[in-house]
């Protein structure tokens, strides 16, 4: 049996990672070591700046309403140091905004049962609700059955109010360029799967909702 890490720094880091939430990675020493290897591998990669949209295509379909995505005000949020789960440090958020954010994917699924299923997010280890496209849609994006994302459109992270959403490359690029999010750190996942920062007020919540609706249209082929 392999020896477990014993340094106080490693033990404390493991405890903090486990306490905050592991984003679907098993909350064990084996899961922690897997996450740590991913962090080391990303540090050695040629393009580990997740705020750089260069890997995303510049041309292709776009579903964000034209001219509706302004520059995000202020600095980007400070990110947690671990590769997985991909999280920002929590920022103040009005309770009404948080309530609206937490209800977003549920409300979309309820309003459009012919398009969406609401299920535990498999990309988050079933720790939060995910919005999924129904697999029998005639308008479904042929890419929707990706082996990793598997029809998932979006989910939010209750611990700090950020989201992951699946956008077209063009829309993902705009979200990053305008300061609203950043790329996902694992190259095996489609490039349009991006982190969207937590909204701080109602105006930003409107933007985030528009981004999620654009993701829904990209995957389902239907405007919502």
C-alpha atoms as a printed R data frame, in Angstrom:
    type eleno elety resid chain resno       x      y       z
1   ATOM     1    CA   UNK     A     1   0.000  0.000   0.000
2   ATOM     2    CA   UNK     A     2   1.399  3.398  -0.978
3   ATOM     3    CA   UNK     A     3   2.362  5.722   1.843
4   ATOM     4    CA   UNK     A     4   0.087  8.698   2.342
5   ATOM     5    CA   UNK     A     5   1.439 12.275   2.268
6   ATOM     6    CA   UNK     A     6   2.340 13.407   5.774
7   ATOM     7    CA   UNK     A     7   3.688 16.974   5.562
8   ATOM     8    CA   UNK     A     8   1.554 19.502   7.398
9   ATOM     9    CA   UNK     A     9   1.309 21.678   4.278
10  ATOM    10    CA   UNK     A    10  -0.030 18.782   2.210
11  ATOM    11    CA   UNK     A    11  -2.425 17.667   4.943
12  ATOM    12    CA   UNK     A    12  -3.792 21.200   5.337
13  ATOM    13    CA   UNK     A    13  -4.174 21.581   1.575
14  ATOM    14    CA   UNK     A    14  -6.030 18.260   1.414
15  ATOM    15    CA   UNK     A    15  -8.378 19.330   4.214
16  ATOM    16    CA   UNK     A    16  -9.103 22.699   2.576
17  ATOM    17    CA   UNK     A    17  -9.755 21.026  -0.785
18  ATOM    18    CA   UNK     A    18 -12.115 18.515   0.800
19  ATOM    19    CA   UNK     A    19 -13.928 21.114   2.940
20  ATOM    20    CA   UNK     A    20 -14.590 23.492   0.049
21  ATOM    21    CA   UNK     A    21 -15.923 20.787  -2.252
22  ATOM    22    CA   UNK     A    22 -14.069 18.652  -4.760
23  ATOM    23    CA   UNK     A    23 -16.247 19.202  -7.817
24  ATOM    24    CA   UNK     A    24 -16.890 15.530  -8.405
25  ATOM    25    CA   UNK     A    25 -13.381 14.230  -7.722
26  ATOM    26    CA   UNK     A    26 -13.580 11.585  -4.963
27  ATOM    27    CA   UNK     A    27 -12.776 13.377  -1.650
28  ATOM    28    CA   UNK     A    28 -10.012 10.904  -0.824
29  ATOM    29    CA   UNK     A    29  -6.238 10.953  -0.808
30  ATOM    30    CA   UNK     A    30  -6.300  9.176  -4.178
31  ATOM    31    CA   UNK     A    31  -8.587 11.881  -5.562
32  ATOM    32    CA   UNK     A    32  -6.377 14.593  -4.102
33  ATOM    33    CA   UNK     A    33  -3.236 13.102  -5.663
34  ATOM    34    CA   UNK     A    34  -4.987 12.877  -9.041
35  ATOM    35    CA   UNK     A    35  -5.975 16.537  -8.774
36  ATOM    36    CA   UNK     A    36  -2.421 17.493  -7.746
37  ATOM    37    CA   UNK     A    37  -0.958 15.724 -10.796
38  ATOM    38    CA   UNK     A    38  -3.326 17.658 -13.047
39  ATOM    39    CA   UNK     A    39  -2.224 20.899 -11.393
40  ATOM    40    CA   UNK     A    40   1.446 20.069 -11.994
41  ATOM    41    CA   UNK     A    41   0.780 19.047 -15.599
42  ATOM    42    CA   UNK     A    42  -1.057 22.293 -16.322
43  ATOM    43    CA   UNK     A    43   1.776 24.331 -14.835
44  ATOM    44    CA   UNK     A    44   4.085 22.771 -17.442
45  ATOM    45    CA   UNK     A    45   1.736 23.222 -20.397
46  ATOM    46    CA   UNK     A    46   2.533 25.728 -23.155
47  ATOM    47    CA   UNK     A    47  -0.712 27.656 -22.806
48  ATOM    48    CA   UNK     A    48  -1.794 27.588 -19.180
49  ATOM    49    CA   UNK     A    49  -3.229 31.111 -19.247
50  ATOM    50    CA   UNK     A    50  -6.926 30.310 -19.103
51  ATOM    51    CA   UNK     A    51  -7.806 33.956 -19.769
52  ATOM    52    CA   UNK     A    52  -6.239 33.688 -23.224
53  ATOM    53    CA   UNK     A    53  -8.951 32.921 -25.818
54  ATOM    54    CA   UNK     A    54  -6.408 32.091 -28.552
55  ATOM    55    CA   UNK     A    55  -7.280 28.346 -28.742
56  ATOM    56    CA   UNK     A    56 -10.910 29.173 -29.593
57  ATOM    57    CA   UNK     A    57 -12.100 29.581 -33.177
58  ATOM    58    CA   UNK     A    58 -12.686 33.148 -34.376
59  ATOM    59    CA   UNK     A    59 -15.388 32.225 -36.886
60  ATOM    60    CA   UNK     A    60 -18.523 30.138 -36.618
61  ATOM    61    CA   UNK     A    61 -22.007 30.342 -35.133
62  ATOM    62    CA   UNK     A    62 -22.803 32.835 -32.378
63  ATOM    63    CA   UNK     A    63 -25.911 32.897 -30.207
64  ATOM    64    CA   UNK     A    64 -25.210 35.806 -27.885
65  ATOM    65    CA   UNK     A    65 -27.493 38.706 -28.845
66  ATOM    66    CA   UNK     A    66 -25.444 41.114 -30.954
67  ATOM    67    CA   UNK     A    67 -23.916 43.925 -28.937
68  ATOM    68    CA   UNK     A    68 -25.291 42.772 -25.585
69  ATOM    69    CA   UNK     A    69 -22.078 41.660 -23.886
70  ATOM    70    CA   UNK     A    70 -20.316 44.665 -22.347
71  ATOM    71    CA   UNK     A    71 -16.896 44.656 -20.771
72  ATOM    72    CA   UNK     A    72 -17.140 43.319 -17.233
73  ATOM    73    CA   UNK     A    73 -16.303 46.075 -14.766
74  ATOM    74    CA   UNK     A    74 -13.434 45.799 -12.316
75  ATOM    75    CA   UNK     A    75 -10.777 43.111 -12.056
76  ATOM    76    CA   UNK     A    76 -11.480 39.464 -12.690
77  ATOM    77    CA   UNK     A    77 -12.144 37.443  -9.537
78  ATOM    78    CA   UNK     A    78  -9.251 35.752  -7.794
79  ATOM    79    CA   UNK     A    79  -9.129 32.059  -8.627
80  ATOM    80    CA   UNK     A    80  -8.627 29.115  -6.312
81  ATOM    81    CA   UNK     A    81  -5.136 27.662  -6.860
82  ATOM    82    CA   UNK     A    82  -6.246 24.126  -7.681
83  ATOM    83    CA   UNK     A    83  -6.887 22.897 -11.217
84  ATOM    84    CA   UNK     A    84  -9.949 20.943 -10.084
85  ATOM    85    CA   UNK     A    85 -12.426 21.971  -9.050
86  ATOM    86    CA   UNK     A    86 -12.174 25.151 -11.106
87  ATOM    87    CA   UNK     A    87 -13.433 27.798  -8.705
88  ATOM    88    CA   UNK     A    88 -13.072 31.468  -7.840
89  ATOM    89    CA   UNK     A    89 -12.818 32.855  -4.347
90  ATOM    90    CA   UNK     A    90 -16.314 33.812  -3.136
91  ATOM    91    CA   UNK     A    91 -17.316 37.456  -3.569
92  ATOM    92    CA   UNK     A    92 -20.215 39.363  -1.977
93  ATOM    93    CA   UNK     A    93 -23.537 38.748  -3.713
94  ATOM    94    CA   UNK     A    94 -26.998 40.101  -2.962
95  ATOM    95    CA   UNK     A    95 -29.318 37.359  -1.637
96  ATOM    96    CA   UNK     A    96 -31.904 38.085  -4.342
97  ATOM    97    CA   UNK     A    97 -29.272 37.693  -7.065
98  ATOM    98    CA   UNK     A    98 -28.041 34.457  -5.535
99  ATOM    99    CA   UNK     A    99 -31.592 33.101  -5.349
100 ATOM   100    CA   UNK     A   100 -32.177 33.940  -9.000
101 ATOM   101    CA   UNK     A   101 -28.864 32.356  -9.991
102 ATOM   102    CA   UNK     A   102 -29.549 29.148  -8.092
103 ATOM   103    CA   UNK     A   103 -32.959 28.846  -9.735
104 ATOM   104    CA   UNK     A   104 -31.732 29.569 -13.268
105 ATOM   105    CA   UNK     A   105 -31.243 26.075 -14.696
106 ATOM   106    CA   UNK     A   106 -34.290 24.743 -12.852
107 ATOM   107    CA   UNK     A   107 -36.478 27.531 -14.190
108 ATOM   108    CA   UNK     A   108 -35.295 26.948 -17.768
109 ATOM   109    CA   UNK     A   109 -35.982 23.224 -17.477
110 ATOM   110    CA   UNK     A   110 -39.438 23.878 -16.014
111 ATOM   111    CA   UNK     A   111 -40.326 26.420 -18.701
112 ATOM   112    CA   UNK     A   112 -39.146 24.216 -21.580
113 ATOM   113    CA   UNK     A   113 -39.644 20.539 -20.677
114 ATOM   114    CA   UNK     A   114 -39.682 19.662 -24.378
115 ATOM   115    CA   UNK     A   115 -36.058 20.846 -24.658
116 ATOM   116    CA   UNK     A   116 -34.376 20.200 -21.330
117 ATOM   117    CA   UNK     A   117 -33.882 17.697 -18.564
118 ATOM   118    CA   UNK     A   118 -32.754 18.756 -15.089
119 ATOM   119    CA   UNK     A   119 -30.439 16.123 -13.629
120 ATOM   120    CA   UNK     A   120 -27.509 15.947 -11.229
121 ATOM   121    CA   UNK     A   121 -24.462 17.205 -13.114
122 ATOM   122    CA   UNK     A   122 -22.192 14.287 -13.975
123 ATOM   123    CA   UNK     A   123 -19.312 16.696 -14.652
124 ATOM   124    CA   UNK     A   124 -19.620 17.859 -11.027
125 ATOM   125    CA   UNK     A   125 -19.905 14.384  -9.547
126 ATOM   126    CA   UNK     A   126 -23.686 14.824  -9.144
127 ATOM   127    CA   UNK     A   127 -23.178 17.474  -6.470
128 ATOM   128    CA   UNK     A   128 -25.297 20.158  -8.180
129 ATOM   129    CA   UNK     A   129 -28.092 20.318 -10.754
130 ATOM   130    CA   UNK     A   130 -27.161 20.366 -14.424
131 ATOM   131    CA   UNK     A   131 -29.205 21.548 -17.398
132 ATOM   132    CA   UNK     A   132 -29.230 18.892 -20.135
133 ATOM   133    CA   UNK     A   133 -30.551 18.841 -23.684
134 ATOM   134    CA   UNK     A   134 -33.103 16.136 -24.414
135 ATOM   135    CA   UNK     A   135 -31.463 13.541 -26.613
136 ATOM   136    CA   UNK     A   136 -34.352 13.120 -29.051
137 ATOM   137    CA   UNK     A   137 -34.434 16.735 -30.256
138 ATOM   138    CA   UNK     A   138 -34.478 16.961 -34.069
139 ATOM   139    CA   UNK     A   139 -32.552 20.253 -33.840
140 ATOM   140    CA   UNK     A   140 -29.877 18.894 -31.481
141 ATOM   141    CA   UNK     A   141 -26.290 19.951 -32.123
142 ATOM   142    CA   UNK     A   142 -24.394 16.895 -33.467
143 ATOM   143    CA   UNK     A   143 -21.611 17.686 -30.986
144 ATOM   144    CA   UNK     A   144 -23.968 17.442 -27.992
145 ATOM   145    CA   UNK     A   145 -23.170 13.780 -27.370
146 ATOM   146    CA   UNK     A   146 -19.533 14.538 -26.519
147 ATOM   147    CA   UNK     A   147 -18.137 11.673 -24.439
148 ATOM   148    CA   UNK     A   148 -17.349 13.964 -21.492
149 ATOM   149    CA   UNK     A   149 -20.108 16.584 -21.506
150 ATOM   150    CA   UNK     A   150 -22.800 14.205 -22.789
151 ATOM   151    CA   UNK     A   151 -25.641 16.681 -23.480
152 ATOM   152    CA   UNK     A   152 -24.908 18.916 -20.487
153 ATOM   153    CA   UNK     A   153 -25.422 22.626 -21.129
154 ATOM   154    CA   UNK     A   154 -24.687 24.360 -17.823
155 ATOM   155    CA   UNK     A   155 -24.474 24.090 -14.054
156 ATOM   156    CA   UNK     A   156 -23.660 26.502 -11.232
157 ATOM   157    CA   UNK     A   157 -21.454 26.028  -8.184
158 ATOM   158    CA   UNK     A   158 -23.331 26.753  -4.934
159 ATOM   159    CA   UNK     A   159 -20.157 27.313  -2.900
160 ATOM   160    CA   UNK     A   160 -19.100 30.474  -4.776
161 ATOM   161    CA   UNK     A   161 -21.774 31.123  -7.443
162 ATOM   162    CA   UNK     A   162 -19.719 30.651 -10.612
163 ATOM   163    CA   UNK     A   163 -20.915 28.452 -13.480
164 ATOM   164    CA   UNK     A   164 -19.704 26.182 -16.241
165 ATOM   165    CA   UNK     A   165 -21.481 26.515 -19.589
166 ATOM   166    CA   UNK     A   166 -21.054 25.008 -23.052
167 ATOM   167    CA   UNK     A   167 -20.899 27.745 -25.679
168 ATOM   168    CA   UNK     A   168 -19.973 27.909 -29.330
169 ATOM   169    CA   UNK     A   169 -16.302 28.778 -29.780
170 ATOM   170    CA   UNK     A   170 -17.171 32.278 -30.993
171 ATOM   171    CA   UNK     A   171 -19.372 32.976 -27.975
172 ATOM   172    CA   UNK     A   172 -16.850 31.454 -25.566
173 ATOM   173    CA   UNK     A   173 -14.163 33.684 -27.045
174 ATOM   174    CA   UNK     A   174 -16.314 36.787 -26.525
175 ATOM   175    CA   UNK     A   175 -17.118 35.828 -22.929
176 ATOM   176    CA   UNK     A   176 -13.394 35.530 -22.206
177 ATOM   177    CA   UNK     A   177 -12.355 38.653 -24.119
178 ATOM   178    CA   UNK     A   178 -14.975 40.763 -22.341
179 ATOM   179    CA   UNK     A   179 -13.824 39.534 -18.916
180 ATOM   180    CA   UNK     A   180 -16.825 37.369 -17.972
181 ATOM   181    CA   UNK     A   181 -15.070 34.030 -17.760
182 ATOM   182    CA   UNK     A   182 -12.152 31.823 -18.687
183 ATOM   183    CA   UNK     A   183 -11.299 28.528 -20.345
184 ATOM   184    CA   UNK     A   184 -11.613 25.141 -18.640
185 ATOM   185    CA   UNK     A   185  -8.200 23.726 -17.697
186 ATOM   186    CA   UNK     A   186  -8.471 20.214 -19.189
187 ATOM   187    CA   UNK     A   187  -7.775 19.934 -22.944
188 ATOM   188    CA   UNK     A   188  -9.896 16.789 -23.365
189 ATOM   189    CA   UNK     A   189 -13.062 18.816 -22.729
190 ATOM   190    CA   UNK     A   190 -14.564 20.794 -25.660
191 ATOM   191    CA   UNK     A   191 -13.032 24.270 -25.821
192 ATOM   192    CA   UNK     A   192 -16.414 25.976 -25.587
193 ATOM   193    CA   UNK     A   193 -16.906 24.592 -22.054
194 ATOM   194    CA   UNK     A   194 -15.985 27.668 -20.040
195 ATOM   195    CA   UNK     A   195 -16.188 28.976 -16.518
196 ATOM   196    CA   UNK     A   196 -18.439 32.025 -16.122
197 ATOM   197    CA   UNK     A   197 -17.672 34.202 -13.117
198 ATOM   198    CA   UNK     A   198 -20.243 34.736 -10.382
199 ATOM   199    CA   UNK     A   199 -22.560 37.710 -10.965
200 ATOM   200    CA   UNK     A   200 -22.288 40.494  -8.393
201 ATOM   201    CA   UNK     A   201 -25.566 42.340  -8.991
202 ATOM   202    CA   UNK     A   202 -28.813 42.182 -10.964
203 ATOM   203    CA   UNK     A   203 -27.288 43.704 -14.103
204 ATOM   204    CA   UNK     A   204 -24.553 41.072 -14.141
205 ATOM   205    CA   UNK     A   205 -27.151 38.388 -13.459
206 ATOM   206    CA   UNK     A   206 -28.947 39.502 -16.635
207 ATOM   207    CA   UNK     A   207 -25.685 39.002 -18.544
208 ATOM   208    CA   UNK     A   208 -25.094 35.568 -17.029
209 ATOM   209    CA   UNK     A   209 -28.629 34.481 -17.866
210 ATOM   210    CA   UNK     A   210 -28.079 35.608 -21.455
211 ATOM   211    CA   UNK     A   211 -24.895 33.539 -21.615
212 ATOM   212    CA   UNK     A   212 -26.702 30.438 -20.347
213 ATOM   213    CA   UNK     A   213 -29.495 30.975 -22.878
214 ATOM   214    CA   UNK     A   214 -26.882 31.255 -25.646
215 ATOM   215    CA   UNK     A   215 -25.397 27.954 -24.466
216 ATOM   216    CA   UNK     A   216 -28.843 26.364 -24.521
217 ATOM   217    CA   UNK     A   217 -29.378 27.475 -28.107
218 ATOM   218    CA   UNK     A   218 -25.920 26.234 -29.155
219 ATOM   219    CA   UNK     A   219 -26.637 22.745 -27.824
220 ATOM   220    CA   UNK     A   220 -30.358 22.398 -28.610
221 ATOM   221    CA   UNK     A   221 -30.636 24.489 -31.767
222 ATOM   222    CA   UNK     A   222 -33.646 26.318 -30.310
223 ATOM   223    CA   UNK     A   223 -33.829 29.896 -28.997
224 ATOM   224    CA   UNK     A   224 -35.123 30.150 -25.424
